[in-house]
Amino acid sequence: MGRFKPNRLLYRQIIFTIFAFLIMVALSYAFMSNIVQGYLVQNADNVLSYLQTHINAELIDPMINLKCISRTVRAMIIRGDSAESINEYFYDLSGDLTNNGVYHASYNGIFGYFETFKDAPLFIEDFYWDRENFIPAERPWYHNAVAAGGNIAETLSYADIVNGKTVLIFSICIYDDDGERLGVVGLRILIDILGKEVVDTALVQHGYGMLVSHDLKMMAHPNRDFVGRYLNDPVIPVSIFAQDLQNGTEILRKPILSYKKEISVTFFRKLSNGWYLGLVTPKDYFLQPVINMALILCFLGVTLALILILIFIKIDVEKNKSHEESRQKSVFLANMSHEMRTPLNAIIGLSELLLEDRKLSEDVYLNLAKINNAGTTLLSTVNDILDISKIEAGRLELRPAEYDIPSLINDAVTQSVMRIGEKPIRFILNINEDLPAALFGDDLRIKQIINNLLSNAFKYTMEGTVELSVRCEKDSGMEDAVWLIIQVSDTGIGIHSDDLDNLFSDYIQVKNYSTRKIEGTGLGLPISKKIAEMTGGGITVQSEYGKGSVFTARVLQKKITDAVIGPNTVQNLKEFRYSENKRIMNSQRVRLQLPYARVLIVDDVDINCDVARGMMIPYGMQVDCAASGQEAVDLIRSENVKYNAIFMDHMMPGMDGIEAVRIIRHEIGTEYAKNIPIIALTANAIIGAEGMFLGSGFQAYISKPIEVERLDSVIREFIRNRELENGL
Ligand code: ADP
């Protein structure tokens, strides 16, 4: 009981949970990763902008200074100052620039070459030059200045001959008023300082920076080996972008393996002077928080998913357990019903047989009637318990068939009206002659509703009237459907308004506020309501405590004929003398006489055989009993006696009824064995029993306790032989 048996639903729930959490983790990761990538781009952009501004600021001052200096030098030359004066000026300037705190770091010297100065070319320099081999007019800074006209020219020198550092020379050509070239003034700047700042600034951001000249030479890089090399040199990782940079393609968040072998992304920006500023940022640094978050999410997701799956499993186990329990309950109820029906069969059947005896004294008759009544009440309780358990298991079924309305009303009234007993109650039957003569539906279940409402009315009414009205209403939506409306009103004890809501709840017998406890299980109304609801209708109640109640049941039925019951039937039904007691009804029953018939009853319980035999004897038939399935099989096989029908009990020890029928039908194989009518007699009122019997070789099915009417109709259908009767 309660074993863990995973089913498809559980598997689906588990797979769904796992998927849901996987998707949650994946989406969160993607979302966060997007944010971080955005942040990375933003951050790179900020760093590049900062460096760009910084570089521009660093370069603009020397350029302005150079312009001013070149103007002063030009003025001195035109004025005819001596070489010494100009030399002195350069010397002073050099001292100022290199000693001045602000410029000290990047200014590296000032010089000039004036080839047309007075008689001989004048070269002024502030530090050591190799004068022997040095021809200023052939230096790149000189050419560049001449080529640039009056503008500042830029010349890069790597591993400068003097101090081995990377140097940038700004140079400018000066002219006299006639446009004749006077010479070139130059300013040396140490790029290493600026480069280091670029490299360092980026380093603070967990990456590194680089500075590339307009002709794609590396000016600054944390790896000094790369400085001075062309960018397309394959030893430099960013060499893969050299072509793109040359083509002017933007390098934005491009993946790269940094020179430190870290997975990184690269950004490049072109500066206004044609240089390129590069930034390399390791991916891990930025992605690490996302990866951490994804790990935490995964952990949380797995934990939550596991918890959820455990909950699902637990629910499933509980569900299996309760299914199993409810299955066991059903089995128990079926067994109980069987066990109770067998003795009830004897009580009701035998007392009924005895009641038919007209020679009984009044005393014995009354006592027998009480026994019969008690048995019937007990049987209806057993039936109610079975019904409610079927409802709980969702297995209550309607078996629709064509039925007569007058018989339905007659049967229902006959069964309930006994309950009036000695009470001064007037029963009124209110029906119209235009009621349909027949309908299609489950008449037994509708009879059950009428019986329940009527017997309640008789039970809870001490005096006054009980009225049953039956009418039909067309259904506006469906062509062939009609509403059968059954209304039972009484002048009984009524129901307290507080109790009205609970009336249809299972097992509730509301307080009657009367000193006398009235028998009942509280199951009748919930069952009736469920039956009405299964047809598409329902039951409503109006009641005033102390004055009486009105119950209205609406059931949806199929219309099959336009014929109506007519005035005569109405009259007959209304005039039916309900006060006539059972004795008169039973004793007046006219039984067919079938002396030509011989039937076999098969039942392992003697008393059941006695009851059945007692009920069949009045038909003038010869009735034999067999105590087991095997005995019945032997009797049919021997063909010593040819029976007209067999009444076969279902549950018997050893060979049960179903097995016995299988052997008779299939193993014996004679025409007689194949065709003899076999009727099931069963105390086991399980669901689907009828279908099971009909599919197992039985012709019909009678449940125990045997109802006289049912037995009568079976005998008429399967045993009566009109040809024989006519021939007799
Ligand atoms: P039972 O009658 O077997 O107890 P029912 O389900 O048929 O069970 O009825 C439930 C309860 O409703 C009854 O116990 C009774 O208190 C109340 N009841 C039903 N019908 C009437 C009625 N006609 N008048 C007063 N009370 C009623």
mmCIF file of N, CA and C in Angstrom, residues 355 357-371 583:
data_model
loop_
_atom_site.group_PDB
_atom_site.id
_atom_site.type_symbol
_atom_site.label_atom_id
_atom_site.label_comp_id
_atom_site.label_asym_id
_atom_site.label_seq_id
_atom_site.Cartn_x
_atom_site.Cartn_y
_atom_site.Cartn_z
ATOM 1 N N LEU A 355 -46.013 -14.190 3.557
ATOM 2 C CA LEU A 355 -47.100 -13.199 3.601
ATOM 3 C C LEU A 355 -48.202 -13.512 2.575
ATOM 4 N N ASP A 357 -49.490 -16.243 2.188
ATOM 5 C CA ASP A 357 -50.385 -17.270 2.733
ATOM 6 C C ASP A 357 -51.614 -16.620 3.352
ATOM 7 N N ARG A 358 -52.768 -16.828 2.771
ATOM 8 C CA ARG A 358 -53.995 -16.168 3.269
ATOM 9 C C ARG A 358 -54.455 -16.746 4.590
ATOM 10 N N LYS A 359 -53.932 -17.910 4.942
ATOM 11 C CA LYS A 359 -54.445 -18.557 6.163
ATOM 12 C C LYS A 359 -53.741 -18.055 7.424
ATOM 13 N N LEU A 360 -52.833 -17.094 7.267
ATOM 14 C CA LEU A 360 -52.085 -16.617 8.446
ATOM 15 C C LEU A 360 -52.995 -15.880 9.410
ATOM 16 N N SER A 361 -52.671 -16.047 10.716
ATOM 17 C CA SER A 361 -53.438 -15.268 11.693
ATOM 18 C C SER A 361 -52.954 -13.817 11.604
ATOM 19 N N GLU A 362 -53.789 -12.868 12.085
ATOM 20 C CA GLU A 362 -53.473 -11.443 12.008
ATOM 21 C C GLU A 362 -52.151 -11.144 12.713
ATOM 22 N N ASP A 363 -51.945 -11.745 13.884
ATOM 23 C CA ASP A 363 -50.721 -11.531 14.677
ATOM 24 C C ASP A 363 -49.470 -11.934 13.892
ATOM 25 N N VAL A 364 -49.517 -13.166 13.394
ATOM 26 C CA VAL A 364 -48.356 -13.680 12.659
ATOM 27 C C VAL A 364 -48.135 -12.821 11.410
ATOM 28 N N TYR A 365 -49.210 -12.470 10.759
ATOM 29 C CA TYR A 365 -49.103 -11.648 9.561
ATOM 30 C C TYR A 365 -48.406 -10.316 9.867
ATOM 31 N N LEU A 366 -48.874 -9.650 10.961
ATOM 32 C CA LEU A 366 -48.295 -8.343 11.307
ATOM 33 C C LEU A 366 -46.806 -8.474 11.635
ATOM 34 N N ASN A 367 -46.447 -9.505 12.379
ATOM 35 C CA ASN A 367 -45.039 -9.690 12.725
ATOM 36 C C ASN A 367 -44.189 -9.981 11.487
ATOM 37 N N LEU A 368 -44.760 -10.817 10.620
ATOM 38 C CA LEU A 368 -44.034 -11.116 9.383
ATOM 39 C C LEU A 368 -43.856 -9.846 8.546
ATOM 40 N N ALA A 369 -44.907 -9.021 8.503
ATOM 41 C CA ALA A 369 -44.843 -7.772 7.741
ATOM 42 C C ALA A 369 -43.752 -6.875 8.309
ATOM 43 N N LYS A 370 -43.612 -6.871 9.656
ATOM 44 C CA LYS A 370 -42.554 -6.050 10.273
ATOM 45 C C LYS A 370 -41.168 -6.576 9.872
ATOM 46 N N ILE A 371 -41.063 -7.914 9.897
ATOM 47 C CA ILE A 371 -39.773 -8.509 9.499
ATOM 48 C C ILE A 371 -39.456 -8.098 8.055
ATOM 49 N N ARG A 583 -50.335 -7.480 1.586
ATOM 50 C CA ARG A 583 -50.887 -8.831 1.564
ATOM 51 C C ARG A 583 -51.835 -8.975 0.373
#
